Coordinates of N, CA, C and O in Angstrom, one line a residue:
X1 N 14.8 3.6 58.0 CA 15.8 4.6 57.6 C 16.5 4.2 56.5 O 16.3 5.1 55.3
X2 N 16.7 2.8 56.1 CA 17.4 2.6 54.9 C 16.3 2.9 53.5 O 16.4 3.3 52.6
X3 N 14.9 2.3 53.8 CA 13.8 2.4 53.0 C 13.6 4.2 52.7 O 13.4 4.2 51.3
X4 N 13.7 4.8 53.3 CA 13.6 6.3 53.3 C 14.8 6.8 52.4 O 14.6 7.6 51.4
X5 N 16.2 6.6 52.7 CA 17.2 6.7 52.0 C 17.0 6.3 50.4 O 17.4 6.9 49.4
X6 N 16.3 5.1 50.1 CA 16.1 4.1 48.9 C 15.2 5.2 48.1 O 15.3 5.8 47.0
X7 N 14.3 5.8 48.9 CA 13.1 6.5 48.3 C 13.6 7.9 48.2 O 13.2 8.2 46.9
X8 N 14.2 8.6 48.8 CA 14.6 10.1 48.4 C 15.9 9.8 47.2 O 15.8 10.5 46.1
X9 N 16.7 8.7 47.2 CA 17.6 8.5 46.0 C 17.1 8.3 44.9 O 17.4 8.9 43.5
X10 N 15.9 7.7 45.0 CA 14.9 7.3 43.6 C 14.4 8.6 43.1 O 14.3 8.8 41.9
X11 N 13.9 9.6 44.2 CA 13.4 10.7 43.7 C 14.6 11.5 43.0 O 14.1 12.2 42.0
X12 N 15.5 11.5 43.6 CA 16.7 12.3 43.0 C 16.9 11.8 41.8 O 17.1 12.8 40.8
X13 N 17.2 10.7 41.6 CA 17.4 10.0 40.2 C 16.6 10.6 39.2 O 16.8 10.6 38.0
X14 N 15.3 10.1 39.7 CA 14.4 10.5 38.6 C 14.2 12.0 38.3 O 13.7 12.4 36.8
X15 N 14.6 12.6 39.1 CA 14.4 14.0 39.0 C 15.8 14.4 37.8 O 15.4 15.2 36.9
X16 N 16.4 14.1 38.2 CA 17.8 14.3 37.4 C 17.8 13.9 35.8 O 17.9 14.5 34.9
X17 N 17.3 12.7 35.7 CA 17.1 12.1 34.6 C 15.7 12.8 33.5 O 16.0 12.9 32.7
X18 N 14.6 13.4 34.2 CA 13.7 14.1 33.6 C 14.3 15.1 33.2 O 14.2 16.0 32.1
X19 N 15.1 15.9 34.0 CA 15.5 17.2 33.7 C 16.5 17.1 32.4 O 16.1 18.1 31.9
X20 N 17.5 16.1 32.5 CA 18.5 16.0 31.2 C 17.8 15.5 30.1 O 17.6 16.2 28.9
X21 N 16.5 14.7 30.1 CA 15.6 14.4 29.0 C 14.9 15.7 28.6 O 14.8 16.0 27.4
X22 N 14.5 16.3 29.5 CA 13.6 17.7 29.1 C 14.4 18.8 28.0 O 13.7 19.4 27.4
X23 N 15.9 18.6 28.7 CA 16.6 19.8 28.0 C 17.2 19.2 26.7 O 17.3 20.1 26.0
X24 N 16.6 17.9 26.4 CA 17.0 17.5 25.0 C 16.1 17.8 24.0 O 16.4 17.6 23.0
X25 N 14.6 17.6 24.7 CA 13.4 17.4 23.8 C 12.8 19.0 23.7 O 12.2 19.4 22.5
X26 N 13.3 20.1 24.4 CA 12.7 21.2 24.2 C 13.8 22.4 24.6 O 14.6 22.4 25.3
X27 N 13.7 23.2 23.5 CA 14.9 24.3 23.5 C 14.3 25.3 24.3 O 13.4 26.1 24.3
X28 N 15.0 25.9 25.4 CA 15.0 27.0 26.4 C 15.6 28.1 25.8 O 16.6 28.3 25.5
X29 N 14.5 29.4 25.6 CA 15.1 30.2 24.8 C 15.0 31.4 26.0 O 14.2 31.9 26.8
X30 N 16.0 32.6 25.7 CA 15.9 33.7 26.5 C 14.6 34.5 25.6 O 14.3 34.3 24.8
X31 N 14.5 35.5 26.6 CA 13.2 36.4 26.2 C 13.8 37.3 24.8 O 12.7 37.1 23.5
X32 N 14.8 37.3 24.5 CA 15.2 38.2 23.0 C 15.1 37.1 22.1 O 14.4 37.1 20.8
X33 N 15.3 35.4 22.5 CA 15.5 34.4 21.3 C 13.7 34.2 21.2 O 13.4 34.0 19.9
X34 N 12.9 34.0 22.1 CA 11.6 34.0 22.1 C 10.9 34.9 21.1 O 10.1 34.6 20.4
X35 N 11.5 36.1 21.4 CA 10.5 37.4 20.5 C 10.9 37.0 19.5 O 9.9 37.3 18.5
X36 N 12.2 36.6 19.0 CA 12.6 36.7 17.2 C 11.7 35.5 16.9 O 11.9 35.7 15.4
X37 N 11.3 34.8 17.4 CA 10.5 33.5 16.6 C 9.2 33.0 16.7 O 8.5 32.6 16.3
X38 N 8.6 33.9 18.1 CA 7.3 33.2 18.3 C 6.0 33.8 17.2 O 4.9 33.3 17.3
X39 N 6.3 34.8 16.6 CA 5.2 35.2 15.7 C 5.1 34.4 14.7 O 4.2 34.4 14.0
X40 N 6.2 33.6 14.3 CA 6.2 32.5 13.1 C 5.8 31.2 13.6 O 5.9 30.3 13.1
X41 N 5.3 30.9 14.8 CA 5.2 29.8 15.7 C 3.8 29.7 16.1 O 2.8 30.8 16.2
X42 N 3.4 28.6 16.6 CA 2.0 28.3 17.7 C 2.7 28.8 18.9 O 3.5 28.3 19.8
X43 N 2.0 29.8 19.5 CA 2.4 30.3 20.8 C 1.2 30.4 22.0 O 0.2 30.2 21.7
X44 N 1.7 29.2 22.8 CA 0.8 28.8 23.6 C 1.1 29.2 25.0 O 2.4 28.7 25.6
X45 N 0.3 29.6 25.8 CA 0.2 29.7 27.3 C -0.6 28.7 28.0 O -1.5 28.5 28.0
X46 N 0.4 28.0 29.0 CA -0.2 26.7 29.4 C -0.7 27.1 30.9 O -1.0 26.2 31.7
X47 N -0.6 28.2 31.4 CA -1.2 28.7 32.4 C -2.9 28.2 32.7 O -3.6 28.3 31.8
X48 N -3.3 28.4 33.9 CA -4.9 28.3 33.9 C -5.4 29.6 33.4 O -4.8 30.6 33.6
X49 N -6.6 29.5 33.1 CA -7.7 30.7 32.6 C -7.5 31.9 33.2 O -7.4 33.0 32.7
X50 N -7.3 31.8 34.7 CA -7.4 33.0 35.6 C -6.1 33.6 35.3 O -5.9 35.1 35.2
X51 N -5.1 33.1 35.2 CA -3.7 33.5 35.2 C -3.8 34.1 33.8 O -3.0 35.3 33.8
X52 N -4.2 33.7 32.7 CA -3.8 34.0 31.4 C -4.7 35.2 31.0 O -4.2 36.4 30.5
X53 N -6.0 35.3 31.9 CA -7.0 36.8 31.8 C -6.0 37.9 32.8 O -6.2 39.1 32.1
X54 N -5.0 37.4 33.6 CA -4.6 38.4 34.4 C -3.6 39.3 33.7 O -2.9 40.2 33.9
X55 N -3.2 38.5 32.5 CA -2.2 39.1 31.3 C -1.0 38.1 31.0 O -0.9 37.1 31.3
X56 N -1.2 38.0 29.7 CA -0.6 37.3 28.6 C 0.4 37.9 27.5 O -0.1 39.0 27.3
X57 N 1.0 37.2 27.0 CA 1.8 37.6 25.6 C 0.6 37.9 24.7 O 0.0 36.9 24.2
X58 N 0.9 39.1 23.8 CA -0.1 39.2 22.9 C -0.1 38.1 21.9 O 1.2 38.1 21.4
X59 N -1.2 37.8 21.4 CA -1.2 36.8 20.4 C -1.1 35.3 20.9 O -1.2 34.0 20.0
X60 N -0.9 35.0 22.0 CA -0.8 33.7 23.0 C -2.4 33.0 22.9 O -3.4 33.6 23.2
X61 N -2.2 31.8 22.7 CA -3.5 30.8 23.0 C -3.5 30.1 24.1 O -2.3 29.7 24.5
X62 N -4.5 30.2 25.0 CA -4.5 29.6 26.1 C -5.1 28.1 26.3 O -6.2 27.9 26.0
X63 N -3.9 27.4 26.3 CA -4.2 25.7 26.6 C -3.5 25.4 27.9 O -2.4 24.9 28.0
X64 N -4.3 25.3 28.9 CA -3.9 25.0 30.3 C -3.6 23.5 30.4 O -3.6 22.7 29.7
X65 N -2.0 23.5 30.9 CA -1.4 22.1 31.1 C -2.4 21.0 31.6 O -2.4 19.7 31.2
X66 N -3.5 21.4 32.4 CA -4.4 20.6 32.9 C -5.6 19.9 31.9 O -6.0 19.2 31.9
X67 N -5.6 20.7 30.6 CA -6.5 20.4 29.6 C -5.6 19.8 28.4 O -6.0 19.6 27.4
X68 N -4.3 20.1 28.3 CA -3.6 19.8 27.3 C -3.7 18.4 26.7 O -3.8 18.4 25.4
X69 N -3.9 17.5 27.4 CA -4.1 16.1 26.7 C -5.5 16.0 26.3 O -5.1 15.4 25.0
X70 N -6.5 16.8 26.4 CA -7.6 16.7 25.6 C -7.6 17.8 24.5 O -8.1 17.3 23.2
X71 N -6.7 18.6 24.4 CA -7.0 19.8 23.5 C -5.5 19.5 22.7 O -5.6 20.6 21.7
X72 N -4.8 18.8 22.5 CA -3.5 18.7 21.9 C -3.6 18.5 20.5 O -3.0 19.1 19.9
X73 N -4.8 18.2 20.1 CA -5.3 17.9 18.5 C -5.1 19.8 17.9 O -5.2 19.7 16.7
X74 N -5.4 20.7 18.8 CA -5.5 22.0 18.4 C -4.3 22.5 17.8 O -4.1 23.7 17.3
X75 N -3.2 22.0 18.1 CA -2.0 22.1 17.8 C -1.2 21.4 16.4 O -1.7 20.4 16.4
X76 N -0.7 21.9 15.6 CA -0.1 21.3 14.8 C 1.4 20.8 14.7 O 2.3 21.4 15.2
X77 N 1.7 19.7 14.3 CA 2.9 19.3 14.1 C 3.9 19.7 13.4 O 5.2 19.6 13.3
X78 N 3.2 20.3 12.2 CA 4.2 20.8 11.4 C 4.8 22.2 11.3 O 5.6 22.7 10.6
X79 N 4.3 22.9 12.5 CA 4.9 24.2 13.0 C 5.7 24.1 14.2 O 5.2 23.4 15.3
X80 N 6.4 25.1 14.5 CA 6.9 25.2 15.8 C 6.1 25.6 16.6 O 5.1 26.4 16.5
X81 N 6.2 25.4 18.1 CA 5.3 25.4 19.3 C 6.2 26.2 20.5 O 7.3 25.7 20.7
X82 N 5.8 27.5 20.4 CA 6.9 28.1 21.7 C 5.8 27.9 22.8 O 4.5 28.6 22.7
X83 N 5.9 27.6 24.1 CA 5.2 27.6 25.2 C 5.6 28.5 26.3 O 6.9 28.4 26.2
X84 N 4.9 28.8 27.0 CA 5.3 29.5 28.4 C 4.3 29.3 29.5 O 3.1 28.9 29.2
X85 N 4.7 29.6 30.7 CA 3.9 29.5 31.8 C 4.3 30.5 32.6 O 5.0 31.5 32.5
X86 N 3.9 30.8 34.1 CA 4.5 31.6 35.0 C 6.0 31.7 35.1 O 6.8 32.7 35.4
X87 N 6.7 30.4 35.3 CA 8.0 30.5 35.7 C 9.0 29.5 35.0 O 10.2 29.2 35.2
X88 N 8.4 28.8 33.9 CA 9.2 27.7 33.3 C 8.7 26.4 33.5 O 9.1 25.3 32.9
X89 N 8.0 26.1 34.8 CA 8.2 24.6 35.1 C 6.9 23.8 34.3 O 7.0 22.8 33.7
X90 N 6.0 24.4 34.3 CA 4.7 24.0 33.5 C 4.6 23.6 31.8 O 4.4 22.7 31.1
X91 N 5.7 24.6 31.5 CA 5.5 24.7 30.1 C 6.7 23.4 29.7 O 6.6 23.0 28.7
X92 N 7.7 23.0 30.7 CA 8.7 22.1 30.3 C 7.8 20.7 30.4 O 8.1 19.5 29.8
X93 N 6.7 20.8 31.2 CA 5.8 19.6 31.4 C 5.1 19.1 29.9 O 4.9 18.1 29.7
X94 N 4.5 20.3 29.7 CA 4.0 20.5 28.4 C 4.6 20.1 27.5 O 4.1 19.1 26.8
X95 N 5.9 20.4 27.2 CA 6.7 19.8 26.2 C 7.0 18.4 26.1 O 6.8 17.8 25.5
X96 N 7.3 18.1 27.5 CA 7.2 16.5 27.6 C 5.8 15.7 26.9 O 5.9 14.7 26.1
X97 N 5.2 16.3 27.3 CA 3.7 15.6 27.1 C 3.4 15.7 25.4 O 3.2 14.8 24.8
X98 N 3.8 16.7 24.7 CA 3.7 16.9 23.6 C 4.8 16.2 22.6 O 4.4 15.4 21.6
X99 N 6.0 15.9 23.1 CA 7.0 15.2 22.7 C 6.6 13.8 22.8 O 6.7 13.0 21.3
X100 N 5.9 13.4 23.9 CA 5.5 11.8 23.6 C 4.4 11.6 22.5 O 4.3 10.2 22.0
X101 N 3.7 12.4 22.0 CA 2.7 12.5 21.0 C 3.0 13.0 19.7 O 2.5 13.1 18.6
X102 N 4.5 12.9 19.6 CA 5.1 13.2 18.2 C 5.6 14.9 17.8 O 5.8 14.9 16.4
X103 N 5.2 15.4 18.7 CA 5.7 17.0 18.5 C 7.0 17.1 18.7 O 7.5 16.5 19.7
X104 N 7.7 17.9 17.6 CA 9.1 17.8 17.8 C 10.1 19.4 17.9 O 11.0 19.7 18.5
X105 N 9.0 20.3 17.4 CA 9.6 21.6 17.0 C 9.4 22.3 18.4 O 8.5 23.2 18.2
X106 N 9.7 21.8 19.5 CA 9.1 22.7 20.8 C 10.2 23.4 21.6 O 11.4 23.3 21.5
X107 N 10.0 24.8 21.9 CA 10.4 25.6 22.6 C 9.7 26.5 23.7 O 8.4 26.2 23.8
X108 N 10.5 26.9 24.8 CA 9.9 27.4 25.9 C 10.6 28.7 26.4 O 11.8 28.8 26.5
X109 N 9.7 29.6 27.2 CA 10.5 31.1 27.6 C 11.4 30.4 29.0 O 10.7 30.2 30.1
X110 N 12.4 30.6 28.8 CA 13.3 30.5 30.1 C 12.7 31.6 31.1 O 13.1 32.7 30.7
X111 N 12.4 31.2 32.3 CA 12.1 32.0 33.3 C 10.6 32.4 33.2 O 9.9 32.7 34.2
X112 N 10.1 32.1 32.2 CA 8.6 32.2 32.1 C 8.1 33.5 32.0 O 8.6 34.4 31.8
X113 N 6.8 33.7 32.1 CA 6.0 34.9 31.7 C 6.4 36.2 32.8 O 6.4 37.0 32.5
X114 N 6.7 35.7 33.9 CA 7.2 36.4 35.1 C 8.5 37.3 34.8 O 8.7 38.4 35.2
X115 N 9.3 36.8 33.6 CA 10.4 37.6 33.6 C 10.1 38.3 32.2 O 11.0 39.0 31.5
X116 N 8.9 38.4 31.4 CA 8.6 39.0 30.1 C 8.5 40.4 30.2 O 7.9 40.9 31.2
X117 N 9.2 41.3 29.5 CA 9.0 42.6 29.4 C 8.5 43.0 28.1 O 8.3 44.5 28.0
X118 N 7.9 42.1 27.3 CA 7.3 42.6 26.1 C 5.8 43.0 26.1 O 5.3 43.2 27.5
X119 N 5.2 43.1 24.8 CA 3.6 43.6 25.1 C 3.0 42.6 25.8 O 3.2 41.4 25.6
X120 N 1.9 43.1 26.8 CA 0.9 42.1 27.4 C -0.3 42.5 27.2 O -0.6 43.7 27.0
X121 N -1.4 41.7 27.0 CA -2.6 41.7 26.7 C -3.2 41.4 27.9 O -3.1 40.2 28.7
X122 N -4.3 42.3 28.8 CA -4.9 41.6 29.9 C -6.4 41.9 29.7 O -6.9 42.8 28.5
X123 N -7.3 41.0 30.1 CA -8.8 40.9 30.0 C -9.3 42.1 30.8 O -9.0 42.1 32.1
X124 N -10.3 42.9 30.4 CA -10.9 43.9 30.9 C -11.9 43.6 32.1 O -12.3 42.5 32.1

């Protein structure tokens, strides 16, 4: 029982630290703030290709979180990167990965694509 409590406590502490760190490295933007800046930035959808094909923000590039490590070089470090996923979790993880590799100007859409009300493109 004690071991279980220690494990649960460690998981909670790790989650809190990760959350605080993530808030320091990536700026969470409302849709209005996101819309105001994404055209002058690298817009990256980190969802899987089937999710992207079902609908994505017009002008977005699809680099799934599962491929980010090997495709990171496609992104420039000297320009802002606007990330989004379905609900905000994967884009936060993507920002952490990018930050570790020296990317600093990172933003993500609060609430993710499911909250987006702007223009959407779908694959036919």
